[in-house]
Every structure is written in structure tokens, then in C-alpha cells.
mmCIF file of C-alpha atoms in Angstrom:
data_model
loop_
_atom_site.group_PDB
_atom_site.id
_atom_site.type_symbol
_atom_site.label_atom_id
_atom_site.label_comp_id
_atom_site.label_asym_id
_atom_site.label_seq_id
_atom_site.Cartn_x
_atom_site.Cartn_y
_atom_site.Cartn_z
ATOM 1 C CA UNK A 30 257.759 331.129 226.939
ATOM 2 C CA UNK A 31 254.239 332.197 227.897
ATOM 3 C CA UNK A 32 252.708 328.848 228.788
ATOM 4 C CA UNK A 33 249.271 330.399 229.355
ATOM 5 C CA UNK A 34 248.957 331.782 225.858
ATOM 6 C CA UNK A 35 246.664 329.105 224.432
ATOM 7 C CA UNK A 36 244.272 328.809 227.381
ATOM 8 C CA UNK A 37 244.072 332.570 227.855
ATOM 9 C CA UNK A 38 243.133 332.968 224.212
ATOM 10 C CA UNK A 39 240.506 330.295 224.740
ATOM 11 C CA UNK A 40 239.119 332.050 227.800
ATOM 12 C CA UNK A 41 238.861 335.365 225.947
ATOM 13 C CA UNK A 42 237.084 333.632 223.075
ATOM 14 C CA UNK A 43 234.720 331.909 225.490
ATOM 15 C CA UNK A 44 233.789 335.050 227.404
ATOM 16 C CA UNK A 45 233.553 337.405 224.440
ATOM 17 C CA UNK A 46 232.410 335.121 221.664
ATOM 18 C CA UNK A 47 230.185 332.597 223.385
ATOM 19 C CA UNK A 48 229.571 334.096 226.799
ATOM 20 C CA UNK A 49 225.839 334.437 226.225
ATOM 21 C CA UNK A 50 225.225 330.911 225.050
ATOM 22 C CA UNK A 51 224.691 329.236 228.398
ATOM 23 C CA UNK A 52 222.193 331.916 229.414
ATOM 24 C CA UNK A 53 220.399 331.777 226.082
ATOM 25 C CA UNK A 54 220.215 328.000 226.290
ATOM 26 C CA UNK A 55 217.444 328.337 228.872
ATOM 27 C CA UNK A 56 215.191 328.720 225.823
ATOM 28 C CA UNK A 57 215.448 324.939 225.342
ATOM 29 C CA UNK A 58 212.924 324.590 228.167
ATOM 30 C CA UNK A 59 210.477 326.557 226.002
ATOM 31 C CA UNK A 60 208.503 325.077 223.085
ATOM 32 C CA UNK A 61 210.399 327.153 220.509
ATOM 33 C CA UNK A 62 212.984 325.127 218.558
ATOM 34 C CA UNK A 63 216.577 326.251 218.191
ATOM 35 C CA UNK A 64 219.239 325.262 215.667
ATOM 36 C CA UNK A 65 221.746 322.448 215.794
ATOM 37 C CA UNK A 66 224.441 325.116 215.557
ATOM 38 C CA UNK A 67 223.157 326.671 218.800
ATOM 39 C CA UNK A 68 223.473 323.374 220.628
ATOM 40 C CA UNK A 69 226.869 322.646 219.115
ATOM 41 C CA UNK A 70 228.163 326.061 220.155
ATOM 42 C CA UNK A 71 226.921 325.637 223.727
ATOM 43 C CA UNK A 72 228.488 322.202 224.112
ATOM 44 C CA UNK A 73 231.782 323.294 222.555
ATOM 45 C CA UNK A 74 231.893 326.249 224.922
ATOM 46 C CA UNK A 75 231.196 324.067 227.950
ATOM 47 C CA UNK A 76 233.751 321.407 227.060
ATOM 48 C CA UNK A 77 236.348 324.095 226.285
ATOM 49 C CA UNK A 78 235.827 325.514 229.769
ATOM 50 C CA UNK A 79 236.221 322.014 231.190
ATOM 51 C CA UNK A 80 239.663 321.885 229.567
ATOM 52 C CA UNK A 81 240.629 325.393 230.607
ATOM 53 C CA UNK A 82 239.802 325.073 234.301
ATOM 54 C CA UNK A 83 241.052 321.508 234.629
ATOM 55 C CA UNK A 84 244.339 322.620 233.094
ATOM 56 C CA UNK A 85 244.581 325.319 235.724
ATOM 57 C CA UNK A 86 244.082 322.756 238.486
ATOM 58 C CA UNK A 87 246.803 320.538 237.023
ATOM 59 C CA UNK A 88 249.227 323.442 236.646
ATOM 60 C CA UNK A 89 248.486 324.699 240.158
ATOM 61 C CA UNK A 90 249.120 321.215 241.538
ATOM 62 C CA UNK A 91 252.470 321.102 239.767
ATOM 63 C CA UNK A 92 253.365 324.533 241.213
ATOM 64 C CA UNK A 93 251.866 323.744 244.649
ATOM 65 C CA UNK A 94 249.715 326.856 244.379
ATOM 66 C CA UNK A 95 246.841 325.672 246.535
ATOM 67 C CA UNK A 96 244.961 328.967 246.675
ATOM 68 C CA UNK A 97 244.795 329.224 242.894
ATOM 69 C CA UNK A 98 243.948 325.537 242.614
ATOM 70 C CA UNK A 99 240.986 325.908 244.986
ATOM 71 C CA UNK A 100 239.585 328.712 242.839
ATOM 72 C CA UNK A 101 240.000 326.644 239.669
ATOM 73 C CA UNK A 102 238.350 323.657 241.315
ATOM 74 C CA UNK A 103 235.237 325.698 242.021
ATOM 75 C CA UNK A 104 235.118 326.643 238.340
ATOM 76 C CA UNK A 105 235.501 322.982 237.341
ATOM 77 C CA UNK A 106 232.563 322.080 239.581
ATOM 78 C CA UNK A 107 230.398 324.872 238.159
ATOM 79 C CA UNK A 108 231.257 323.778 234.631
ATOM 80 C CA UNK A 109 230.227 320.185 235.365
ATOM 81 C CA UNK A 110 226.848 321.475 236.514
ATOM 82 C CA UNK A 111 226.521 323.546 233.344
ATOM 83 C CA UNK A 112 227.222 320.569 231.085
ATOM 84 C CA UNK A 113 224.738 318.397 232.947
ATOM 85 C CA UNK A 114 222.047 321.074 232.853
ATOM 86 C CA UNK A 115 222.340 321.310 229.079
ATOM 87 C CA UNK A 116 220.818 317.826 228.863
ATOM 88 C CA UNK A 117 218.000 318.490 231.323
ATOM 89 C CA UNK A 118 215.451 319.763 228.760
ATOM 90 C CA UNK A 119 215.875 316.525 226.820
ATOM 91 C CA UNK A 120 216.114 313.849 229.509
ATOM 92 C CA UNK A 121 214.863 315.384 232.734
ATOM 93 C CA UNK A 122 216.243 316.100 236.187
ATOM 94 C CA UNK A 123 217.316 312.586 237.153
ATOM 95 C CA UNK A 124 219.423 312.066 234.032
ATOM 96 C CA UNK A 125 220.955 315.519 234.429
ATOM 97 C CA UNK A 126 221.886 314.729 238.014
ATOM 98 C CA UNK A 127 223.383 311.393 236.985
ATOM 99 C CA UNK A 128 225.536 313.071 234.344
ATOM 100 C CA UNK A 129 226.673 315.636 236.887
ATOM 101 C CA UNK A 130 227.757 312.815 239.186
ATOM 102 C CA UNK A 131 229.692 311.121 236.373
ATOM 103 C CA UNK A 132 231.450 314.346 235.373
ATOM 104 C CA UNK A 133 232.355 314.991 238.994
ATOM 105 C CA UNK A 134 233.903 311.522 239.184
ATOM 106 C CA UNK A 135 235.772 312.204 235.943
ATOM 107 C CA UNK A 136 237.348 315.294 237.460
ATOM 108 C CA UNK A 137 238.049 313.379 240.662
ATOM 109 C CA UNK A 138 240.174 310.931 238.684
ATOM 110 C CA UNK A 139 242.019 313.819 236.999
ATOM 111 C CA UNK A 140 242.787 315.355 240.382
ATOM 112 C CA UNK A 141 243.846 312.025 241.865
ATOM 113 C CA UNK A 142 246.233 311.301 239.001
ATOM 114 C CA UNK A 143 247.641 314.833 239.155
ATOM 115 C CA UNK A 144 248.298 314.640 242.885
ATOM 116 C CA UNK A 145 249.821 311.170 242.595
ATOM 117 C CA UNK A 146 252.097 312.371 239.807
ATOM 118 C CA UNK A 147 253.263 315.397 241.789
ATOM 119 C CA UNK A 148 253.907 313.110 244.761
ATOM 120 C CA UNK A 149 255.718 310.519 242.650
ATOM 121 C CA UNK A 150 253.328 307.827 243.862
ATOM 122 C CA UNK A 151 253.051 305.157 241.158
ATOM 123 C CA UNK A 152 250.566 303.081 243.141
ATOM 124 C CA UNK A 153 248.183 306.002 243.456
ATOM 125 C CA UNK A 154 248.634 306.774 239.764
ATOM 126 C CA UNK A 155 247.487 303.234 239.004
ATOM 127 C CA UNK A 156 244.490 303.686 241.306
ATOM 128 C CA UNK A 157 243.564 306.891 239.468
ATOM 129 C CA UNK A 158 243.888 305.150 236.093
ATOM 130 C CA UNK A 159 241.500 302.453 237.315
ATOM 131 C CA UNK A 160 239.084 305.201 238.343
ATOM 132 C CA UNK A 161 239.398 306.695 234.872
ATOM 133 C CA UNK A 162 238.609 303.357 233.222
ATOM 134 C CA UNK A 163 235.583 302.696 235.412
ATOM 135 C CA UNK A 164 234.238 306.206 234.934
ATOM 136 C CA UNK A 165 234.726 306.046 231.172
ATOM 137 C CA UNK A 166 232.650 302.857 231.061
ATOM 138 C CA UNK A 167 229.959 304.512 233.171
ATOM 139 C CA UNK A 168 229.820 307.561 230.899
ATOM 140 C CA UNK A 169 229.622 305.321 227.830
ATOM 141 C CA UNK A 170 226.804 303.313 229.384
ATOM 142 C CA UNK A 171 224.970 306.485 230.371
ATOM 143 C CA UNK A 172 224.964 308.151 226.955
ATOM 144 C CA UNK A 173 224.293 304.944 225.015
ATOM 145 C CA UNK A 174 221.457 304.189 227.418
ATOM 146 C CA UNK A 175 219.631 307.474 226.902
ATOM 147 C CA UNK A 176 220.318 308.006 223.193
ATOM 148 C CA UNK A 177 220.090 305.242 220.562
ATOM 149 C CA UNK A 178 222.313 307.274 218.234
ATOM 150 C CA UNK A 179 225.278 307.017 220.608
ATOM 151 C CA UNK A 180 226.864 303.583 220.706
ATOM 152 C CA UNK A 181 228.602 302.509 223.886
ATOM 153 C CA UNK A 182 231.851 301.717 222.073
ATOM 154 C CA UNK A 183 231.911 305.063 220.252
ATOM 155 C CA UNK A 184 231.346 307.044 223.448
ATOM 156 C CA UNK A 185 233.915 304.967 225.324
ATOM 157 C CA UNK A 186 236.499 305.632 222.612
ATOM 158 C CA UNK A 187 235.812 309.373 222.715
ATOM 159 C CA UNK A 188 236.202 309.627 226.467
ATOM 160 C CA UNK A 189 239.127 307.207 226.670
ATOM 161 C CA UNK A 190 241.061 309.464 224.295
ATOM 162 C CA UNK A 191 240.004 312.473 226.367
ATOM 163 C CA UNK A 192 241.415 310.769 229.474
ATOM 164 C CA UNK A 193 244.668 310.012 227.650
ATOM 165 C CA UNK A 194 244.986 313.712 226.867
ATOM 166 C CA UNK A 195 244.524 314.658 230.527
ATOM 167 C CA UNK A 196 247.191 312.149 231.561
ATOM 168 C CA UNK A 197 249.608 313.378 228.902
ATOM 169 C CA UNK A 198 249.118 316.979 229.974
ATOM 170 C CA UNK A 199 249.677 316.159 233.646
ATOM 171 C CA UNK A 200 252.902 314.335 232.873
ATOM 172 C CA UNK A 201 254.193 317.140 230.684
ATOM 173 C CA UNK A 202 253.609 319.719 233.411
ATOM 174 C CA UNK A 203 255.298 317.474 235.944
ATOM 175 C CA UNK A 204 258.324 317.167 233.653
ATOM 176 C CA UNK A 205 258.284 320.927 232.968
ATOM 177 C CA UNK A 206 257.844 320.137 229.292
ATOM 178 C CA UNK A 207 255.931 323.323 228.546
ATOM 179 C CA UNK A 208 256.657 323.205 224.823
ATOM 180 C CA UNK A 209 255.203 319.710 224.720
ATOM 181 C CA UNK A 210 252.154 320.815 226.687
ATOM 182 C CA UNK A 211 251.619 323.678 224.271
ATOM 183 C CA UNK A 212 251.565 321.142 221.445
ATOM 184 C CA UNK A 213 249.160 318.921 223.377
ATOM 185 C CA UNK A 214 246.657 321.695 224.062
ATOM 186 C CA UNK A 215 245.210 322.163 220.545
ATOM 187 C CA UNK A 216 244.893 318.390 220.206
ATOM 188 C CA UNK A 217 242.881 318.307 223.430
ATOM 189 C CA UNK A 218 240.722 321.199 222.299
ATOM 190 C CA UNK A 219 240.051 319.673 218.893
ATOM 191 C CA UNK A 220 239.064 316.399 220.532
ATOM 192 C CA UNK A 221 236.560 317.895 222.981
ATOM 193 C CA UNK A 222 234.994 319.707 220.040
ATOM 194 C CA UNK A 223 234.540 316.246 218.568
ATOM 195 C CA UNK A 224 232.839 315.092 221.769
ATOM 196 C CA UNK A 225 230.561 318.143 221.739
ATOM 197 C CA UNK A 226 229.681 317.697 218.076
ATOM 198 C CA UNK A 227 228.926 313.981 218.491
ATOM 199 C CA UNK A 228 226.605 314.683 221.422
ATOM 200 C CA UNK A 229 224.889 317.529 219.573
ATOM 201 C CA UNK A 230 224.346 315.459 216.427
ATOM 202 C CA UNK A 231 222.872 312.585 218.433
ATOM 203 C CA UNK A 232 220.477 314.912 220.253
ATOM 204 C CA UNK A 233 219.269 316.406 216.985
ATOM 205 C CA UNK A 234 218.609 312.930 215.577
ATOM 206 C CA UNK A 235 216.733 311.863 218.687
ATOM 207 C CA UNK A 236 214.718 315.077 219.139
ATOM 208 C CA UNK A 237 214.302 316.605 215.670
ATOM 209 C CA UNK A 238 211.167 318.527 216.676
ATOM 210 C CA UNK A 239 213.199 320.626 219.121
ATOM 211 C CA UNK A 240 215.397 321.999 216.352
ATOM 212 C CA UNK A 241 214.874 324.261 213.376
#
């Protein structure tokens, strides 16, 4: 079985179909409005890349391929910066930096749980799960605090489910359940599209003048 089929298809779609979006998004700093579809496409692209590169880190951990994992980690870090920068034209530098910090902590919990799972360390798994819970609350507080159209409970539910997907994927790789992971992948992808769409819709409601 080719266990990279889904993510590779995603990467090709991202590079070919949406590769220009992040660059074009710089227009948000200009006074010219863009469409809600533009914003939705950018956020979907960014969250898809979060899944793709995080998956590579998890798989590389399971295979003990440290060189490949280090490369993927750099891509995860770059992606977190990209997501945070998308919100800069709306909320400013400080909020963008805060989101970047929260996304970095989110990935840190993913990495910690992955490493604990590979090492068979239940105590460290529990520590990572506590990090996930704390970070999810922080993300929910952040988005609900800057946008009145995003309730804290709704954001928490979205990111808690996202965390559950990461944990499920890590466990399936550890158990060499590649068929199960292949089934998990489209569920994860569909869910991050939901996160992207919810964030985009809330931004449009809060800043209607920025959109056509």
C-alpha cells in the first residue's frame, strides 16, 4: 500500500492549484477589498499544509528518520508563521505574533505526544494531552477575544476535535495501521476545512468593508 498517496495528492493540489494564494494575500494590506472565497481558499490551503507537514513529522518519528523529520519540522514552523500572518491585516502585529505563539505550542504538543508514543511513555503522553488541553483553551480564548462572531465554546470544540485527529493519527502510525490512517486522513482534512471556513466567515462578518 502507498501510504503517502493522500498527502502527496494534497501537496500537488496545494502547489499547483493554490500555490499563488499566500503571495496574492499580501493585497489584504492594501485598501482594495477581496472576496470571501479568496480568504477561504488561503486559510484552507494553510491548514491543509499544517496537516501535511505535521503528518510527515509524525511518520518520521515512527520510522526514526530524524533527518526527514527535521526538514518537515521547518516546514511546520513556516506554515505556522503563514497562518498567523494571514490575520495581521485585520488585527495587527501583536495579535499575529500571539497566534503564532499559540500555533507553535499546538505543534509542540503534537511532537511531544508523538515522541512519547514512540517511546511507549504513558506518563509523557498524559503530559502532552494536558498541553493540548491548555493550548486548546488558549486558542479558543484568543479567537473569541478578537472576534465577536467566534464563541469560545465553538472554537474550543473545533480545535479539540482537531487534536483528537492528531492523536488518532499518531497512534495508528505507531501501530502500523496504515489502512486506518488512510481512512483518518480525509476526516482530518475535512475538519480543518471546517476550521478555515469558520474563521473566514467570522472575519467577513467582522470586517465587511474589506470584502467584495
